[in-house]
XYZ file of C-alpha atoms in Angstrom:
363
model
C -81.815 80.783 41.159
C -82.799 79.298 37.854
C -79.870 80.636 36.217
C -77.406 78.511 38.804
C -79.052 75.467 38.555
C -78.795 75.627 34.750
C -74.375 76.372 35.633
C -74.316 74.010 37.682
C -76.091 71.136 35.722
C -73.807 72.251 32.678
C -70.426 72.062 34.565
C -71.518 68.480 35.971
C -72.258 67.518 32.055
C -68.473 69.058 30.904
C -67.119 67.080 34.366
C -68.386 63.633 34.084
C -66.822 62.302 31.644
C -63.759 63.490 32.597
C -64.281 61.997 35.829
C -65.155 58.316 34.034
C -62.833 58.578 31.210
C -61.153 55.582 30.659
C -62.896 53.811 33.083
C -64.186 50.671 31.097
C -66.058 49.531 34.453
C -68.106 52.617 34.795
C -68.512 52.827 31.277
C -70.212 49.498 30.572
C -72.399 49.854 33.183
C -73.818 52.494 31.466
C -73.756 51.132 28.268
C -75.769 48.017 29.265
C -78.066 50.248 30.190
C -78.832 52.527 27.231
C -79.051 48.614 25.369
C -81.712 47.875 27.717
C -83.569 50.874 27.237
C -83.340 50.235 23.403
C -85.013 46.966 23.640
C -87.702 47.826 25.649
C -88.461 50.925 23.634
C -89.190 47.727 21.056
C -91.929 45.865 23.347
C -95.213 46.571 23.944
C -95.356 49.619 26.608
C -97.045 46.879 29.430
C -94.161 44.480 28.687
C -92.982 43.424 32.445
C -88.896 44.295 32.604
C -88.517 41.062 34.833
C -90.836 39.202 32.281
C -88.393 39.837 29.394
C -85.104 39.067 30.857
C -86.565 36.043 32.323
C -87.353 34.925 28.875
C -83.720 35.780 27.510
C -82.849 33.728 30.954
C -85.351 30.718 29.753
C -83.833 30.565 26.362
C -80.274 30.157 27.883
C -81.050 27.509 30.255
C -82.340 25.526 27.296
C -79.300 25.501 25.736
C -78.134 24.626 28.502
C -79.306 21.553 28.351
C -79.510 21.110 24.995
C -75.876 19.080 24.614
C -76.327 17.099 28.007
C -77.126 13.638 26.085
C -74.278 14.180 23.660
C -71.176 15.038 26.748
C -69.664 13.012 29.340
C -69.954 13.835 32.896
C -66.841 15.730 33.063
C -67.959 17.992 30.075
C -71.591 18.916 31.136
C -69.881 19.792 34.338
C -67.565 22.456 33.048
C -70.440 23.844 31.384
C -72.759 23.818 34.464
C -69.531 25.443 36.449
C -69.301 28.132 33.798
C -72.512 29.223 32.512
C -74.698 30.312 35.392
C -76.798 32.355 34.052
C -78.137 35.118 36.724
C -81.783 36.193 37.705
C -83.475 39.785 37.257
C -83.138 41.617 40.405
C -86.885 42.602 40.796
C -89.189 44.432 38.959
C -89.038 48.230 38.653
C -91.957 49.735 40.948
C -93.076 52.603 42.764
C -89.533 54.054 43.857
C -88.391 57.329 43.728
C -85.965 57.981 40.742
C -82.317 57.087 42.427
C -83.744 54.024 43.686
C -85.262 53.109 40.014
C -81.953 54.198 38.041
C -79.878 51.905 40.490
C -82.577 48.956 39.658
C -82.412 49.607 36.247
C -79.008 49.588 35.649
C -78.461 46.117 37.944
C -80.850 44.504 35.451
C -79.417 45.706 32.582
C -76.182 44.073 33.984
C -78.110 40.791 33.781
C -79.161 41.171 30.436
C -76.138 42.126 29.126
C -74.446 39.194 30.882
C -77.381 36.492 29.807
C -77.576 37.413 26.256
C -73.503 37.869 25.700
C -73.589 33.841 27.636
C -75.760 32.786 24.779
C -73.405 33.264 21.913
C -71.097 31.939 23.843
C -72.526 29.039 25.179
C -73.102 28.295 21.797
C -69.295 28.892 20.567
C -67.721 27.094 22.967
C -69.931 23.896 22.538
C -68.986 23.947 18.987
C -64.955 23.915 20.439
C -65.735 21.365 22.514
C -67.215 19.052 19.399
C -64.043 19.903 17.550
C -61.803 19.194 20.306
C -63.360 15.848 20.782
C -63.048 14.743 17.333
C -59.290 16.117 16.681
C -58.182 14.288 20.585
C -56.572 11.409 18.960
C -54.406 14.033 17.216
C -54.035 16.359 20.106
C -52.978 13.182 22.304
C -49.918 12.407 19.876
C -48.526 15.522 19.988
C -49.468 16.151 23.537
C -45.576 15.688 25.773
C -46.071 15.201 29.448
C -43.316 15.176 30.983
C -43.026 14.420 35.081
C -39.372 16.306 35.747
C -38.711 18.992 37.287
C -40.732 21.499 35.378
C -38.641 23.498 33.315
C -40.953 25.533 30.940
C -38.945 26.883 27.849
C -40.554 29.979 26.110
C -40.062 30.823 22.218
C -38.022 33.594 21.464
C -41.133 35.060 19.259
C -43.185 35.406 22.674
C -43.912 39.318 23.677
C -46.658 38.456 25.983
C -46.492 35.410 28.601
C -49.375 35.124 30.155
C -49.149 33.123 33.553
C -52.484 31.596 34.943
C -53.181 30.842 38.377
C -55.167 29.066 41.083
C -56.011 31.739 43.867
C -53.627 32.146 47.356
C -51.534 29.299 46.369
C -48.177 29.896 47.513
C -46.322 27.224 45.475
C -47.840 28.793 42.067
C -46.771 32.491 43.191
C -42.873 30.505 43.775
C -43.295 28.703 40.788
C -43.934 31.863 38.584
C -41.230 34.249 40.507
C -38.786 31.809 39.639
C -39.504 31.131 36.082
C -39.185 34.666 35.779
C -36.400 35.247 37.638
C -34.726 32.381 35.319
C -35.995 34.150 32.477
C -34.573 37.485 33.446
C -31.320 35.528 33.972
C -31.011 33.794 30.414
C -31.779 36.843 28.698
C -30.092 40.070 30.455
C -30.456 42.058 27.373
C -34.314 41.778 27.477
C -36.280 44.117 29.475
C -38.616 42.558 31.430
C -41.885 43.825 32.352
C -44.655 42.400 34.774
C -48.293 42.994 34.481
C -51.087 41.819 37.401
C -54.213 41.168 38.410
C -52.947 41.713 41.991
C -52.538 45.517 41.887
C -54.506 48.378 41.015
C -53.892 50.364 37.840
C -51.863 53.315 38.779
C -48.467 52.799 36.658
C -45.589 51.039 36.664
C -43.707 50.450 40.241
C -40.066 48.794 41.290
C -41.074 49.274 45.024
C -42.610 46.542 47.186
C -46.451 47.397 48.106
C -47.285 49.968 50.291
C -50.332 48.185 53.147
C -53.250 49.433 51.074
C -52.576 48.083 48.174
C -51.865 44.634 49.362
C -54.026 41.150 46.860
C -54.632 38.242 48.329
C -51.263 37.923 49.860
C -48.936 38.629 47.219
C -46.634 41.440 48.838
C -44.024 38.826 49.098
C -44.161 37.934 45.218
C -43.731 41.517 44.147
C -41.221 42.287 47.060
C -38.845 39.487 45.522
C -39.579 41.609 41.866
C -38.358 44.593 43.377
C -35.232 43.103 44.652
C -34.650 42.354 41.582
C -34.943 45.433 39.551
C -37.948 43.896 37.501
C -40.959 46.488 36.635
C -44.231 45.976 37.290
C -47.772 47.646 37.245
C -51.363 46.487 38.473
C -54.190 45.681 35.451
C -56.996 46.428 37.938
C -59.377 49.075 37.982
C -60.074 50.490 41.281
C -63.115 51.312 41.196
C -64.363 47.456 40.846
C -63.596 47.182 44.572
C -66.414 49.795 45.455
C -68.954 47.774 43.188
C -70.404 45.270 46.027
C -73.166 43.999 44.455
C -74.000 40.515 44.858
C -76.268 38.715 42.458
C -78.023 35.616 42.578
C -77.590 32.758 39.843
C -80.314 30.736 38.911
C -78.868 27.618 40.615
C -79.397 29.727 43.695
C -75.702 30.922 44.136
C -74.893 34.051 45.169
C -71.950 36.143 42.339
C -70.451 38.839 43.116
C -70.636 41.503 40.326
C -67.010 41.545 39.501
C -67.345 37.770 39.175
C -70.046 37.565 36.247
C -69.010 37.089 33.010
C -70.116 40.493 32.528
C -67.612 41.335 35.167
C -65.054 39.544 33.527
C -65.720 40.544 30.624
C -65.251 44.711 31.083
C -62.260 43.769 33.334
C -60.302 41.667 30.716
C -61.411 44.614 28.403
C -59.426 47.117 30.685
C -56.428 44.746 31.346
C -56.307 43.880 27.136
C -56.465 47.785 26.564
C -53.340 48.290 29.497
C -51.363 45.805 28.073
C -51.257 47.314 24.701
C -50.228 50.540 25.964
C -47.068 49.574 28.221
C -46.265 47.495 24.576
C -46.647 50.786 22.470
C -44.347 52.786 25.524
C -41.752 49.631 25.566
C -42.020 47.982 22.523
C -38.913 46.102 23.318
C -39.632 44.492 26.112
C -41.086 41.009 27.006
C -44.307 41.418 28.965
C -45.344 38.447 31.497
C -49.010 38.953 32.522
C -49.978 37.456 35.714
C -53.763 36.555 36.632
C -56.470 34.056 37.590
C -56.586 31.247 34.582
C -60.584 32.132 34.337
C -59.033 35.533 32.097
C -55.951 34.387 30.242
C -57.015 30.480 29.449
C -57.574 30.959 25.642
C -60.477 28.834 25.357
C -62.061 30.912 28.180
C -64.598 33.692 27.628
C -63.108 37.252 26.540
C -60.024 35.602 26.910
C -57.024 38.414 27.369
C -54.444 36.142 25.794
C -56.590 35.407 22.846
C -56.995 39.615 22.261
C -52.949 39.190 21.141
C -51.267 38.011 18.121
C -50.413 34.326 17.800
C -47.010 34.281 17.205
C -46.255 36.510 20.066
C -48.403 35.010 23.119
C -47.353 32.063 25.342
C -50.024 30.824 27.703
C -48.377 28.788 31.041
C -51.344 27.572 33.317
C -50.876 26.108 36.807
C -53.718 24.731 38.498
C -54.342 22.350 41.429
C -55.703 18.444 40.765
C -59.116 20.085 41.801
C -59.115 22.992 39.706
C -57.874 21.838 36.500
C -61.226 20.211 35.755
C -62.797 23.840 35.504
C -60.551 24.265 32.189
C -61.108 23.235 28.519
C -58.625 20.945 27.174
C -59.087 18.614 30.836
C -62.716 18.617 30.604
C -62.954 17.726 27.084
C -60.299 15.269 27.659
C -62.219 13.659 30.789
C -59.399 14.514 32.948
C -57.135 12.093 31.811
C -53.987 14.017 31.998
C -54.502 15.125 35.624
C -51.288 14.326 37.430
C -49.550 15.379 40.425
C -46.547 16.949 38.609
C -46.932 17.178 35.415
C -45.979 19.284 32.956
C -47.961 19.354 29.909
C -46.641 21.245 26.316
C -47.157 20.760 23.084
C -45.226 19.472 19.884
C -46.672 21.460 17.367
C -47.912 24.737 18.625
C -50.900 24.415 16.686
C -52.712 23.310 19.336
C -52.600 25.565 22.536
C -55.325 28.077 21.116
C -57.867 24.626 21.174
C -56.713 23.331 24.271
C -57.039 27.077 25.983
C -53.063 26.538 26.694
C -49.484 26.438 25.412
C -48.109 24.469 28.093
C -49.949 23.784 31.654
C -48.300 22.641 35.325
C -50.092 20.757 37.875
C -48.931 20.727 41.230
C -47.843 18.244 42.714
C-alpha cells in the first residue's frame, strides 16, 4: 500500500506542472505565497499573520494621505478610485489543512497586492508632480479637435492598443470601424486583432460560438470575421473559476480578478501573448483591444508600456464620466472633458506622461 501512495504522489509531482504550465494566474498565486511564507519565516514565531499585513496595510493608507494637502480635488480622487488597498481575510486558526492552505494563499494575495500598491503609489505621485509642472507645455502641444474623429496612426506603429469603457456600444462601432478603415488604407498589411473579450485558445476568423460570448461583443467580432480579419482572445480561462471576492478597506467588495494583483498577472499573460503572435507574424500590425484600466500607459502594469516606443499607439475612448478615472484628465482637473472630442498630440513626446497617444470622448 505504501509503495502506491509513494507512485502516486510522484506522478502528481511530474503532472502538475504540466497541468499549470503557462498559466501565469495559477502561477502567481503560488508565488505570493512562497513570498509570504519567506517573510514570516523572518518574524518572531508568535507574530499574528493578520497583525503583519495589517501593518503593511497601515503604512499604505498613510501614504495615502500623505499628498492630500498638496492635490486638487480631482487628483486625490483618482488616487482614492485607484488605490484601495484590501484587508487580510482572517487569521489562520484551528482548520484542518485544505481549509488553512486556501486561507493562506488568499492572504498572501493581499500582501502581494498591498506591498506591490506601495511602490506604486509612490511612482505615480511622483508622475503626477511632473505632469503638473510640465502642463503649460503639454497644453501647447495638446490639438483638440471637435470633427468627426478621424484618428491617423504612424506608419512605425506594430501594436495599437485600443482602450475602452465597458458594454458601450458606440466605442465597440467606433473601434470596428477604425479598423476596418485601417484594413482598407493599407491592403498589403496583415492585420491582426488581440482581446480582452475572448479566452486564450488561438487565433479564430469565425464569429463566437455561445460559450464563449464577453460582455456582448459577438457582434464586434462577427463584423471581423466578415471581413477576413484574425483574431484571438488574451484571457486566461481559468480567471473565470477564481470567484473570490475581497473586501477593500473603504468597505467595498473586489473581485479577485479586479485587484491590482489581478490586473497585474493578467496584463502579465496578455504582454507575454502578444509577443508571441509578433514573433509567429512579425509582419503584421497588431491592434489590442481591452478595458483602458490595462493599456492606459500611465496605469499600473500597463500592457502598452511593456512595448517599444516607437512601435505602440495608445487610442483611449471613454465616457464624460469615466475619463476622470485616467491620468492626464485628473492631473489636468478635467479641463479637456468634452462631448466629442478628439484629443492627440503634436509632438509624440508626450502620450507616455499623459497615459495616451490620442484619446476620444463620446459624445
Amino acid at each position: 500500500m505504501k509503495f502506491y501512495r509513494l507512485f502516486f504522489c510522484c506522478i502528481l509531482c511530474f503532472c502538475l506542472p504540466g497541468l499549470t504550465y503557462g498559466q501565469q494566474w495559477l502561477h502567481g498565486k503560488w508565488r505570493n505565497l512562497r513570498q509570504m511564507n519567506t517573510m514570516l519565516r523572518r518574524q518572531k514565531t508568535d507574530a499574528s499573520l493578520t497583525r503583519i499585513i495589517g501593518q503593511r496595510t497601515a503604512t499604505a493608507k498613510k501614504l495615502h494621505s500623505f499628498w492630500q494637502d498638496k492635490k486638487t480635488w480631482e487628483q486625490q480622487a483618482f488616487m482614492d478610485r485607484h488605490f484601495k488597498h484590501l484587508a487580510p481575510v482572517f487569521s489562520v486558526g484551528e482548520m484542518d489543512p485544505l481549509e488553512e492552505l486556501d486561507v493562506r494563499i488568499d492572504n498572501a494575495w493581499v500582501y502581494a497586492n498591498n506591498r506591490r500598491m506601495l511602490a506604486l503609489r509612490a511612482g505615480l505621485e511622483h508622475n503626477f508632480r511632473r505632469a503638473t509642472q510640465l502642463m503649460p507645455q503639454m497644453e501647447k502641444d495638446l490639438k483638440v479637435s471637435f470633427k468627426k474623429p478621424a484618428v491617423s496612426f504612424p506608419a512605425s506603429a506594430k501594436y495599437i492598443f485600443l482602450g475602452e469603457v465597458h458594454r458601450e456600444e458606440k466605442i465597440q462601432q467606433f473601434f470596428l470601424n477604425l479598423i476596418l478603415k485601417y484594413q482598407k488604407q493599407h491592403p498589403n498589411k496583415q492585420v491582426i486583432v488581440l482581446t480582452e473579450f475572448q479566452y486564450d485558445k488561438g487565433l479564430s476568423f469565425t464569429p463566437f460560438n455561445a460559450e464563449e460570448r464577453f460582455e456582448n461583443y459577438q457582434g464586434f467580432f462577427d463584423k471581423l470575421a466578415w471581413n477576413v480579419i484574425a483574431f484571438a482572445g488574451l484571457e486566461e480561462k481559468i480567471i473565470t473559476a477564481d470567484e473570490r471576492q475581497f473586501i477593500s478597506f473603504n468597505g467595498s467588495s473586489v473581485p479577485q480578478q479586479a485587484t491590482w494583483e489581478g490586473v497585474r498577472l493578467r496584463n502579465a499573460h496578455w504582454a507575454q501573448c502578444i509577443r508571441a503572435w509578433a514573433k509567429k507574424y512579425p509582419q503584421a500590425v497588431f491592434f489590442i483591444y481591452a478595458g483602458n484600466a490595462h493599456i492606459d500607459y500611465q496605469m499600473p502594469f500597463s500592457v502598452a508600456r511593456q512595448f517599444p516606443q516607437g512601435e505602440t499607439f495608445v487610442l483611449s475612448a471613454y465616457q464624460q464620466w469615466h475619463a476622470p478615472r485616467y491620468f492626464f484628465h485628473a492631473a489636468s482637473n478635467g479641463r479637456f472633458i468634452k462631448p466629442g472630442a478628439l484629443l492627440s498630440w503634436k509632438s509624440p513626446r508626450w502620450g507616455r506622461l499623459a497615459g495616451f497617444d490620442a484619446a476620444y470622448i463620446l459624445p
